[in-house]
Coordinates of C-alpha atoms in Angstrom, one line a residue:
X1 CA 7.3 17.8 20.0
X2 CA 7.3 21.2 21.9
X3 CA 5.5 23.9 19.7
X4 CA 8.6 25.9 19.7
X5 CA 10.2 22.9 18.3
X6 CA 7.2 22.2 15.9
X7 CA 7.4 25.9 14.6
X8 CA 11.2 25.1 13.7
X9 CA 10.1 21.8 11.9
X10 CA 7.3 23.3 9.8
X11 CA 9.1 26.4 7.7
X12 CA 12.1 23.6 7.8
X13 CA 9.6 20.9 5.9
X14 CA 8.0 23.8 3.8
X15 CA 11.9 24.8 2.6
X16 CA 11.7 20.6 1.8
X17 CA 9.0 20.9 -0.6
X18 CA 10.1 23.5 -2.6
X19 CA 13.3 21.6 -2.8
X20 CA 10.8 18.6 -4.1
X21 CA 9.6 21.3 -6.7
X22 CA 13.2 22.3 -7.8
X23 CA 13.6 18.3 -8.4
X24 CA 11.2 18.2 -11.7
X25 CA 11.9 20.5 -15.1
X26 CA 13.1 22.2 -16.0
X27 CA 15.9 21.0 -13.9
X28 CA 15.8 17.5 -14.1
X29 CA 17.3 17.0 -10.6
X30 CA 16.2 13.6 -10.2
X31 CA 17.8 13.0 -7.0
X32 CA 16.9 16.1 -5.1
X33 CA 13.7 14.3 -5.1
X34 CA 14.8 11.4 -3.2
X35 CA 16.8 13.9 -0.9
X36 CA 13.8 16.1 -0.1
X37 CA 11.3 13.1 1.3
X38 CA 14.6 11.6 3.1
X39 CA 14.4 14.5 5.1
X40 CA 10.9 14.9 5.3
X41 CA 10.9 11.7 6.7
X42 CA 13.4 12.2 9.4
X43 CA 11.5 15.7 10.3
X44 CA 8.7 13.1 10.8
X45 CA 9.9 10.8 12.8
X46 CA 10.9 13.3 15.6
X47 CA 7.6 14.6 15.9
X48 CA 6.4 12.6 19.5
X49 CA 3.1 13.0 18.2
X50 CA 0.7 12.2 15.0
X51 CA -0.7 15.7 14.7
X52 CA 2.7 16.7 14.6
X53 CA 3.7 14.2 12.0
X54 CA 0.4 15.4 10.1
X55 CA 1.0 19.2 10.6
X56 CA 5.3 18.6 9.1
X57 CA 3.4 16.8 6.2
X58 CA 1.3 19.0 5.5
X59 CA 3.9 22.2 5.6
X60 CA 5.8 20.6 3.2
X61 CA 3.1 20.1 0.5
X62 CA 2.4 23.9 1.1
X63 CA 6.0 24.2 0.3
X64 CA 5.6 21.8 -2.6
X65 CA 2.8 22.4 -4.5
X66 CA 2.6 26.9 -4.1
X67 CA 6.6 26.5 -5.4
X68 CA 4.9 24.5 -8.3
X69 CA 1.6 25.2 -9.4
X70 CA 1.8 28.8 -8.7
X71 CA 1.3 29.5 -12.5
X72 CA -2.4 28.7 -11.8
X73 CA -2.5 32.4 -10.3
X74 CA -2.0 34.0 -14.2
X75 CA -4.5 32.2 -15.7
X76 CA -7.0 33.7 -13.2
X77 CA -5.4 36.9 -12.7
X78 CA -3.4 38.1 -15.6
X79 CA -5.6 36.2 -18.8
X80 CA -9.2 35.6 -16.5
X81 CA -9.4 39.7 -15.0
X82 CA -9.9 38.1 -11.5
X83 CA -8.6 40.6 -9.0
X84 CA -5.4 39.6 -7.9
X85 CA -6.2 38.8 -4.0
X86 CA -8.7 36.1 -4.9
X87 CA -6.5 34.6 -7.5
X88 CA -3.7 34.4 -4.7
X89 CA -6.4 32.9 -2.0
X90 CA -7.2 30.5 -4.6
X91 CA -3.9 28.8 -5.6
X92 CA -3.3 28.7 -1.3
X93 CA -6.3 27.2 -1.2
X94 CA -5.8 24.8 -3.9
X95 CA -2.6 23.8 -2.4
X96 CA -3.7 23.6 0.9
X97 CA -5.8 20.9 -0.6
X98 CA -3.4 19.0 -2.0
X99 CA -1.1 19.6 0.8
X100 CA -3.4 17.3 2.6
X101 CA -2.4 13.9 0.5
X102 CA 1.5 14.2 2.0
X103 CA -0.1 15.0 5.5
X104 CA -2.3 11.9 4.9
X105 CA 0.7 9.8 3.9
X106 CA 3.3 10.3 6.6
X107 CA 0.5 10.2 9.5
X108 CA -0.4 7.1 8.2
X109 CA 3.5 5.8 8.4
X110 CA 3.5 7.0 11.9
X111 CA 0.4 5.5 12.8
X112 CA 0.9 1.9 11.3
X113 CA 4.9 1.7 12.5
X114 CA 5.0 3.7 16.1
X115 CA 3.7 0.6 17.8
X116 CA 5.3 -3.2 17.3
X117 CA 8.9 -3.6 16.2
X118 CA 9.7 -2.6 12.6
X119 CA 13.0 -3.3 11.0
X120 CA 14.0 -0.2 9.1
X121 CA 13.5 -2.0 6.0
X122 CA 9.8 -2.4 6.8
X123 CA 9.3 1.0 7.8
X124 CA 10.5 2.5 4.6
X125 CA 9.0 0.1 2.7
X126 CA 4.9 1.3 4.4
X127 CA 6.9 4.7 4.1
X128 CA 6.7 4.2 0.5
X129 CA 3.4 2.5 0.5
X130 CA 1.8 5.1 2.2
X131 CA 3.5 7.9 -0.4
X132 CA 2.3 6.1 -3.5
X133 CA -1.4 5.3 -2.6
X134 CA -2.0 9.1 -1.3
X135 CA -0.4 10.4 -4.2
X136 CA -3.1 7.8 -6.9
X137 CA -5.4 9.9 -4.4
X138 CA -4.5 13.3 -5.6
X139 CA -4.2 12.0 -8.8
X140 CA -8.0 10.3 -8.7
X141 CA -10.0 12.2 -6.2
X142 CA -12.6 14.7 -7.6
X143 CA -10.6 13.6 -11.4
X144 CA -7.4 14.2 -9.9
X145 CA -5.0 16.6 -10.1
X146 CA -1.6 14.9 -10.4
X147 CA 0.9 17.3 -11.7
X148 CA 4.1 17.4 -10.3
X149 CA 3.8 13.7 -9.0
X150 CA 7.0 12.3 -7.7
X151 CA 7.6 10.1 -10.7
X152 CA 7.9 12.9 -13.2
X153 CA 11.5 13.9 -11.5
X154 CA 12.7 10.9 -12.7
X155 CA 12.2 11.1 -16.6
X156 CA 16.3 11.8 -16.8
X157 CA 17.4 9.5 -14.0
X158 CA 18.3 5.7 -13.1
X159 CA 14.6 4.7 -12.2
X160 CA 12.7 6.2 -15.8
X161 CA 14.0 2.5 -16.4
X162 CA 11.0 1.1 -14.4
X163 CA 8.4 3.6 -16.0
X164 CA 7.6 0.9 -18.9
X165 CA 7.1 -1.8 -16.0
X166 CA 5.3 0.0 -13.5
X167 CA 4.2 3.6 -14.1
X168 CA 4.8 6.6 -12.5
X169 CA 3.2 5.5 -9.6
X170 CA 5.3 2.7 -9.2
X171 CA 8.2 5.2 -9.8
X172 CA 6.9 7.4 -6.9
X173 CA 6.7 3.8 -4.3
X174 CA 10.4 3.0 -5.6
X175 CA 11.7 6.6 -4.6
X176 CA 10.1 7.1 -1.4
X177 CA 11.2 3.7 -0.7
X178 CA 14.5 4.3 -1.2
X179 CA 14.2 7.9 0.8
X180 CA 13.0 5.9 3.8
X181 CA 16.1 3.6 3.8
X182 CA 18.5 6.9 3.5
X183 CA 16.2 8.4 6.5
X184 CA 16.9 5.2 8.3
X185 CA 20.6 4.8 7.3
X186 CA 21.1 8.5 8.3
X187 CA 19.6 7.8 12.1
X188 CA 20.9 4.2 12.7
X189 CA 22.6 1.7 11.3
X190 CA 21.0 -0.2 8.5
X191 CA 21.4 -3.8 7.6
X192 CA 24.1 -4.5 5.0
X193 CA 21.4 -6.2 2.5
X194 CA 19.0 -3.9 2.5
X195 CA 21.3 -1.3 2.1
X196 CA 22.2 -3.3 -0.8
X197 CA 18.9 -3.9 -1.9
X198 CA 18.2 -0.3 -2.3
X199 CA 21.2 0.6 -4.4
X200 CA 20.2 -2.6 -6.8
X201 CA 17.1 -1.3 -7.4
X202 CA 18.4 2.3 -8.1
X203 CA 21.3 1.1 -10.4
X204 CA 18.7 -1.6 -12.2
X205 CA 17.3 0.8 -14.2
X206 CA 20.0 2.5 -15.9
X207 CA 20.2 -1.1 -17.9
X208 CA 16.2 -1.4 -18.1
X209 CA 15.9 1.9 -20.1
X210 CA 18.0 0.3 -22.8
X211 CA 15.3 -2.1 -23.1
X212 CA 12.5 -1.8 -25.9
X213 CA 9.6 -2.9 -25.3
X214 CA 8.0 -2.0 -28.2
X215 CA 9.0 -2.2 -31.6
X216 CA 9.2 -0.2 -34.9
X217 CA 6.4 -0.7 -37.4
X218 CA 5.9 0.6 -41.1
X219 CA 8.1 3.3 -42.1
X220 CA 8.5 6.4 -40.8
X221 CA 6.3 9.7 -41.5
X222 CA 6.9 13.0 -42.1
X223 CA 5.7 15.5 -39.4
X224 CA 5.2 18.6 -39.1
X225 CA 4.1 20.3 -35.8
X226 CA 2.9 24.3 -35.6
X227 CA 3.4 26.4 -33.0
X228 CA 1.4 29.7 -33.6
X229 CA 1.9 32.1 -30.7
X230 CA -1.0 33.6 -30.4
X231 CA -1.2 35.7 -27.2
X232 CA -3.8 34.5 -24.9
X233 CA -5.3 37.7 -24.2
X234 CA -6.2 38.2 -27.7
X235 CA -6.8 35.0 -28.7
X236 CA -10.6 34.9 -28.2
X237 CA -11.5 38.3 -29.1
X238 CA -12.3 38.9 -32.8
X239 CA -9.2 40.7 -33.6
X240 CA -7.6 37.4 -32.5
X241 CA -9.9 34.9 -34.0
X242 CA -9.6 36.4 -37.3
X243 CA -5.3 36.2 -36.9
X244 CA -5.6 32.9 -35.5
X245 CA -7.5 31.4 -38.8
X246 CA -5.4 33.2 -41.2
X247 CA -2.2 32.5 -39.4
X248 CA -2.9 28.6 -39.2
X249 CA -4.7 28.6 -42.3
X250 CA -1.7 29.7 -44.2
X251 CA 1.2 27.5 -41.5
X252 CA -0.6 24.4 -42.4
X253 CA -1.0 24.6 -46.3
X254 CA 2.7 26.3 -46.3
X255 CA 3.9 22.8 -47.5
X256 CA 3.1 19.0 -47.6
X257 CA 4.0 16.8 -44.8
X258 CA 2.6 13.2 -44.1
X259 CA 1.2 14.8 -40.9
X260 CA 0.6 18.4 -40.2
X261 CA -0.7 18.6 -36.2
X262 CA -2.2 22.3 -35.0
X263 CA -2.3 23.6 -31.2
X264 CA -5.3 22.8 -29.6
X265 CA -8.2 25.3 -30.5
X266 CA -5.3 26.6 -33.5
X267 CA -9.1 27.6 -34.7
X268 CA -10.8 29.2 -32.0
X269 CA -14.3 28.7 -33.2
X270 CA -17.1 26.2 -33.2
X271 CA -16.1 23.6 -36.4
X272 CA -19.5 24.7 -37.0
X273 CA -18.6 28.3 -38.2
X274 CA -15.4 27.6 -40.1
X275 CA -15.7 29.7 -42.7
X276 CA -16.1 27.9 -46.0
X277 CA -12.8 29.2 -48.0
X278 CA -10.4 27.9 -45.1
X279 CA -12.4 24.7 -45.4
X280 CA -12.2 24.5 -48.6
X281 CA -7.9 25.6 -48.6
X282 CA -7.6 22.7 -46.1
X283 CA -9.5 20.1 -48.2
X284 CA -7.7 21.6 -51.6
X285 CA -4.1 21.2 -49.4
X286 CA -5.0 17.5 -48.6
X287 CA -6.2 16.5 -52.0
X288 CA -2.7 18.4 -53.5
X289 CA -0.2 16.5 -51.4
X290 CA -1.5 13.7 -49.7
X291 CA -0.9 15.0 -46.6
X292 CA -3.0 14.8 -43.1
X293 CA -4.0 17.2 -41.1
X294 CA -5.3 17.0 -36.8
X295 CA -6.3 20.3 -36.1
X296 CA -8.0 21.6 -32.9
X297 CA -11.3 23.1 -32.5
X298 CA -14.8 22.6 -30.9
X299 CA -18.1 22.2 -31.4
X300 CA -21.3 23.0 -31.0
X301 CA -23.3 19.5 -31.5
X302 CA -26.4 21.3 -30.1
X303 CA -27.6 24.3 -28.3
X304 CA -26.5 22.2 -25.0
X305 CA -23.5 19.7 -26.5
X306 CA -20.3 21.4 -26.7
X307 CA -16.9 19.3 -27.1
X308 CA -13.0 20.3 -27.2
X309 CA -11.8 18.1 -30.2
X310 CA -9.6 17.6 -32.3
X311 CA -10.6 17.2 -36.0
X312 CA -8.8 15.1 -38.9
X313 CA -8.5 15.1 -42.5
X314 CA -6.7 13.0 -44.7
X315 CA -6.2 11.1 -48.6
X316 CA -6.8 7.4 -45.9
X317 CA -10.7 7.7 -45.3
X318 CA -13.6 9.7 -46.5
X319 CA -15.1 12.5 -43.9
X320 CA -13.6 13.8 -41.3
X321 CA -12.0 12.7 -38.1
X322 CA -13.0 13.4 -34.6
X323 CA -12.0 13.1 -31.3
X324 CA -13.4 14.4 -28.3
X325 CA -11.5 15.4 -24.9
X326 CA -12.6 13.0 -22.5
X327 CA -10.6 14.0 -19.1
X328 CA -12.0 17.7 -18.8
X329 CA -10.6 20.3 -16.2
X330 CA -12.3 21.3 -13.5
X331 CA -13.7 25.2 -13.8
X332 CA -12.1 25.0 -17.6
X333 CA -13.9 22.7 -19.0
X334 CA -17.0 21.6 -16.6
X335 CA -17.9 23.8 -13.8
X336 CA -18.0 21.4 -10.2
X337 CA -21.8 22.1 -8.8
X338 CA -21.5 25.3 -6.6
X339 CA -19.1 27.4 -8.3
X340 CA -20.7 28.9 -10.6
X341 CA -20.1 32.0 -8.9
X342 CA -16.2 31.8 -8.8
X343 CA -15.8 30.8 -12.4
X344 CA -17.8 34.0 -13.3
X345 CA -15.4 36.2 -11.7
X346 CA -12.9 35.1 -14.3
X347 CA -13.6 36.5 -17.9
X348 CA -12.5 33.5 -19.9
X349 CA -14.6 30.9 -22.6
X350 CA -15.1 28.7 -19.9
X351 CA -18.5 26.2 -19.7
X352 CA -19.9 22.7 -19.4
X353 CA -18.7 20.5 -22.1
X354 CA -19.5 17.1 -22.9
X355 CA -16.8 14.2 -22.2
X356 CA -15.8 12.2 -25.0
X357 CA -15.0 8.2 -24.7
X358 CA -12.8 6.7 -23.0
X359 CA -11.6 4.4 -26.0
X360 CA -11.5 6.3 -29.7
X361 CA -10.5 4.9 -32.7
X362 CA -6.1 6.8 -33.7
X363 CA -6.6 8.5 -37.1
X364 CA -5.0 6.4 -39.8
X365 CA -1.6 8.4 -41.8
X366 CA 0.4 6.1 -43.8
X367 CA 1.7 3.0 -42.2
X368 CA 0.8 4.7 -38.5
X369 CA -1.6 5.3 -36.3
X370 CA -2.0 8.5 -34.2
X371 CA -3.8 9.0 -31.1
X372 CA -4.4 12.5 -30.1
X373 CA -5.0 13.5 -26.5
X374 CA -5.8 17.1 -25.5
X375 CA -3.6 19.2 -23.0
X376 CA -4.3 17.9 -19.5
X377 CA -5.2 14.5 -20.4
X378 CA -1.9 13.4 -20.8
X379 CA -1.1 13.1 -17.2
X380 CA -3.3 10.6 -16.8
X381 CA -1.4 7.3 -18.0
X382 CA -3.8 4.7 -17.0
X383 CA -6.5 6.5 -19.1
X384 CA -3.9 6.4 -21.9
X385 CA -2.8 2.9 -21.3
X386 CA -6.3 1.7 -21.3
X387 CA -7.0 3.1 -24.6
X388 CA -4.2 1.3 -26.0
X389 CA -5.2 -1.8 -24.3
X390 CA -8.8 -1.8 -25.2
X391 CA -7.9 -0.4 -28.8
X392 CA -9.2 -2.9 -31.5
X393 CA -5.7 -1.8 -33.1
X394 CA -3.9 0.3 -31.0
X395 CA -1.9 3.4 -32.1
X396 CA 1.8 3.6 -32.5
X397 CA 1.8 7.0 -32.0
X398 CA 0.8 9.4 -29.8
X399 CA -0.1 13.3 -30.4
X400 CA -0.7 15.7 -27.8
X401 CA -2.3 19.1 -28.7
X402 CA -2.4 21.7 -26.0
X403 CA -2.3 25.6 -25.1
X404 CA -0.6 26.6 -22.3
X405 CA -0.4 30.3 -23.0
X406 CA -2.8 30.5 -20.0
X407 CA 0.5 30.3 -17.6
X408 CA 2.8 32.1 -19.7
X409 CA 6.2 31.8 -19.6
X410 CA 6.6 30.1 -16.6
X411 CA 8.0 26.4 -15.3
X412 CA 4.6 24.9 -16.4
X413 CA 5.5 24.6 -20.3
X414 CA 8.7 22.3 -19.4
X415 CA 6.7 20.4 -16.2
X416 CA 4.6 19.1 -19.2
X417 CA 6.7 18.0 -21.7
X418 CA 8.3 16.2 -19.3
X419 CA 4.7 14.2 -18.5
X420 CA 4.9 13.6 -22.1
X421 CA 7.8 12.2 -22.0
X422 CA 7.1 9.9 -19.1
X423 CA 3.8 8.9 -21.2
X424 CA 6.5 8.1 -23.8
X425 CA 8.2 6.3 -21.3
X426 CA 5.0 4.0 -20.3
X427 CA 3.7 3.5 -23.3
X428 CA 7.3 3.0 -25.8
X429 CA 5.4 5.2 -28.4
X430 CA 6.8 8.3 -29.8
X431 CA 4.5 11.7 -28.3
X432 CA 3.7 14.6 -30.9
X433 CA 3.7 17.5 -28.9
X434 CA 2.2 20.7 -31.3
X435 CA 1.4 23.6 -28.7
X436 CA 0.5 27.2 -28.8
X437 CA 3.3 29.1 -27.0
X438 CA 5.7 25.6 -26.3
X439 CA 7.0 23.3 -25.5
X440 CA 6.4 22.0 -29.0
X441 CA 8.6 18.9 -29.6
X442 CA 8.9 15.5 -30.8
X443 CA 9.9 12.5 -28.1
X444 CA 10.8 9.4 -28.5
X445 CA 9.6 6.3 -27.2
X446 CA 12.6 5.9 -24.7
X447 CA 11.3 9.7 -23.2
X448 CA 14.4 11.5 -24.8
X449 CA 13.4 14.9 -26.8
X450 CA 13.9 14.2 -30.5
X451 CA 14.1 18.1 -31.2
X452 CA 11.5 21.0 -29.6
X453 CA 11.1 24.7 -30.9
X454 CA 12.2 27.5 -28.2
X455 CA 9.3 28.6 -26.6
X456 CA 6.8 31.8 -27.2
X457 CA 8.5 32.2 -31.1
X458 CA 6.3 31.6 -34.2
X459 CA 7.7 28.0 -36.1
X460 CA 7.5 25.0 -37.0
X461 CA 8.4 21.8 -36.4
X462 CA 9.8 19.3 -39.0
X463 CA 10.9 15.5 -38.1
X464 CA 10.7 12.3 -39.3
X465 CA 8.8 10.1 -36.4
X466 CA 8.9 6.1 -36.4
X467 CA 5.7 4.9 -34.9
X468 CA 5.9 1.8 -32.6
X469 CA 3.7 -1.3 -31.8
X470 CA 3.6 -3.8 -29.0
X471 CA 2.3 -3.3 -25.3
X472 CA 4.6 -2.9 -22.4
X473 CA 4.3 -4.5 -19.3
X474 CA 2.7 -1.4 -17.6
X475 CA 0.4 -0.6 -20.4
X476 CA -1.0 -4.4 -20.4
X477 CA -1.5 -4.1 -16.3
X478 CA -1.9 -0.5 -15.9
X479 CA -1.7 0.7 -12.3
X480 CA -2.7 -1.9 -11.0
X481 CA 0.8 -3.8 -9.8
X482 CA 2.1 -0.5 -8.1
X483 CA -1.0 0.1 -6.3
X484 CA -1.8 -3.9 -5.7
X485 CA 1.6 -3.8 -3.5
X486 CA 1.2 -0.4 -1.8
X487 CA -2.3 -1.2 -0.7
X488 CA -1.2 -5.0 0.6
X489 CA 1.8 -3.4 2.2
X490 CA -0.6 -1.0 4.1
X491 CA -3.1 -3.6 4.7
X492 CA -0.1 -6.3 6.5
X493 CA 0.7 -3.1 8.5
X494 CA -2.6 -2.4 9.7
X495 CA -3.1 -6.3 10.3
X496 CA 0.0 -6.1 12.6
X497 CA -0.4 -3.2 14.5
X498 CA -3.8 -4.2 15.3
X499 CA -2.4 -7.5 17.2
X500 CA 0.1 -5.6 18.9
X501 CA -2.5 -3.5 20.3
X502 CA -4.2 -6.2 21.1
X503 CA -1.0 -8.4 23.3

């Protein structure tokens, strides 16, 4: 490809990823997603070189992931003081890294189809391949960072069928599967059965997500789910300590409820120093009504044993219960060795915490079981698929407790309700979703939104949620079937192109 040619292809494949971007919420434009990496691919396959190929890739996951994680920048800037050049060099920096995964995955196409005779079927199917494993990459690779991962756009389309069978990785190989046939279709002319093939497979799972793959259990409970709005730059400073105790002090003891579930840190001290007459109101509120209460907070085990947990009390067991984030954020919650010095430019609570299990017993209310997950580990469905798998009894409900009034009110409060939902989706269990500033909201196990408060207002949630037991297909296998196929695709390509450089 001439470089004048190349210049034109890369600002062309950049415009493609924030297309990719505009395909996830709050739009739910499930099919721009398939559109974008159709032409992506054919950008691709006119470049006469791999660097080429590479350097297309890579311009449109600068377009991709600056359009969509550009939030990052008000965290650092606007809530952490970090002058506002180095919180812009960061996010391009950040995204320049994860731009590298689609580079990755369309050099490989190129590499493993430009010699030996593919059928366009083939091709789009190591298209695909290629996609899938380099996104499990970005999503596993120094713990992974896989927000905005192609499956998420499809929480509202055909293929959020497949999400209970295969994951959202498997939803991201079925997409860019299907984009690679359009790429082909558009360029020359496709066999009648696969073209057929690939319309099945988008129209199958319209009637897959009226499947259920899980079943009710017990009766229903009561929930309700606070949402304080507490402004972030205030929240840690005394002034907004002492407003965030009282405030969810009095939202949870306001009435009874089966379940009452708090943001995560509602109490933004160590469990440690709670001060005696809120314990003692929350303990008096449980005894009253029978109700149960998750609330978050952390703690200070020991001088070096800090944890971001979520607490539980409740008329089922004596004590308290606990559980412990185990997936932590990078610079949030652990500092990666050798930047130190970046994470104190920022002025935010930020340290070295300790990681709790992988597998922790749900907190008993009524006939259910909850499991709470904290904030960012609920983009991680394998994690939360294992824990139900490996769960002596597994919950039927899931609760995720979270405080994104870091980004503010940007496009990163509806991108994670709808990875809830898709964890929803996966797992056929209702999600609890009780946040700061939004989105707060109940979803059901078929990934629809039950009912959600408007975000950055002061409420509270009420609904009645039917917990659900049984394992789905992908929560019994994990990723494992998704990845198994993309990896032996890859591998029979590799095989292949090998001999043909050897004849």
């Amino acid at each position: 490809m001439p470089l004048a040619r190349l210049r034109f292809a890369m600002p062309l494949a950049a415009l493609l990823g924030v297309m990719h971007t505009l395909s996830f919420a709050p739009n739910h434009w499930w099919w721009l997603q398939i559109l974008s990496l159709t032409g992506l691919a054919a950008l691709v396959q006119r470049a006469p070189r791999l660097r080429d190929a590479a350097w297309i890739g890579y311009a449109f996951g600068l377009g991709w992931f600056v359009s969509g994680v550009w939030w990052l920048y008000i965290s650092m800037h606007v809530y952490g003081d970090m002058p506002a050049w180095m919180a812009a060099l960061a996010v391009l920096l950040f995204a320049g890294y994860l731009a590298l995964h689609p580079a990755l995955a369309v050099w490989a196409w190129q590499w493993l189809t430009r010699r030996g005779r593919w059928s366009g079927t083939a091709s789009a199917l190591i298209f695909g391949a290629a996609w899938a494993v380099t996104e499990w990459l970005r999503g596993t690779v120094w713990t992974g960072f896989p927000w905005i991962n192609g499956g998420y756009a499809h929480t509202d389309g055909p293929l959020a069928g497949y999400a209970p069978l295969v994951g959202v990785y498997g939803i991201v190989l079925i997409a860019a599967v299907l984009a690679g046939l359009l790429c082909v279709a558009a360029e020359r002319r496709l066999h009648w059965l696969a073209g057929i093939a690939g319309a099945l497979v988008l129209v199958a799972g319209w009637p897959l997500h009226g499947i259920a793959w899980t079943q009710p259990v017990g009766k229903p409970i009561s929930v309700r789910l606070l949402q304080g709005n507490v402004p972030q730059d205030v929240k840690f400073q005394q002034t907004g300590i002492e407003r965030s105790l009282e405030l969810y002090t009095k939202m949870v003891t306001e009435k009874p409820a089966q379940l009452v579930v708090t943001p995560e840190t509602a109490f933004p001290i160590m469990i440690q120093e709670m001060p005696q007459e809120i314990a003692l109101a929350l303990r008096t509120y449980v005894d009253a009504t029978g109700s149960s209460v998750l609330f978050g907070a952390a703690s200070e085990d020991s001088r070096v044993d800090y944890t971001n947990s979520v607490f539980g009390i409740g008329p089922q067991f004596q004590g308290v219960y606990r559980y412990n984030k185990h997936h932590l954020v990078p610079f949030g919650e652990f500092i990666p060795f050798g930047f130190h010095w970046f994470v104190n430019m920022m002025n935010m609570p930020l340290g070295d915490f300790r990681r709790g299990l992988p597998v922790q017993p749900p907190m008993a209310v009524a006939d259910q079981r909850v499991a709470p997950n904290i904030c960012y580990e609920d983009l991680f469905g394998e994690e939360i698929a294992a824990s139900l798998r490996h769960a002596d009894q597994p919950a039927t409900m899931l609760a995720n407790v979270t405080n994104l009034a870091w980004f503010g009110d940007t496009i990163a409060l509806d991108q994670h309700l709808q990875i809830s939902r898709m964890r929803a989706l996966e797992t056929g269990r209702p999600m609890l979703r009780a946040t700061n500033t939004g989105a707060t909201a109940v979803v059901r196990p078929d990934g629809s939104v039950q009912a959600r408060l408007p975000v950055f207002t002061l409420g509270t949630l009420q609904a009645d949620v039917q917990g659900t037991q049984g394992l789905t297909p992908f929560v019994r296998a994990g990723n494992a079937p998704a990845l198994g196929l993309g990896a032996l695709v890859l591998l029979v390509a590799c095989v292949r192109r090998r001999r043909a450089s050897a004849d």
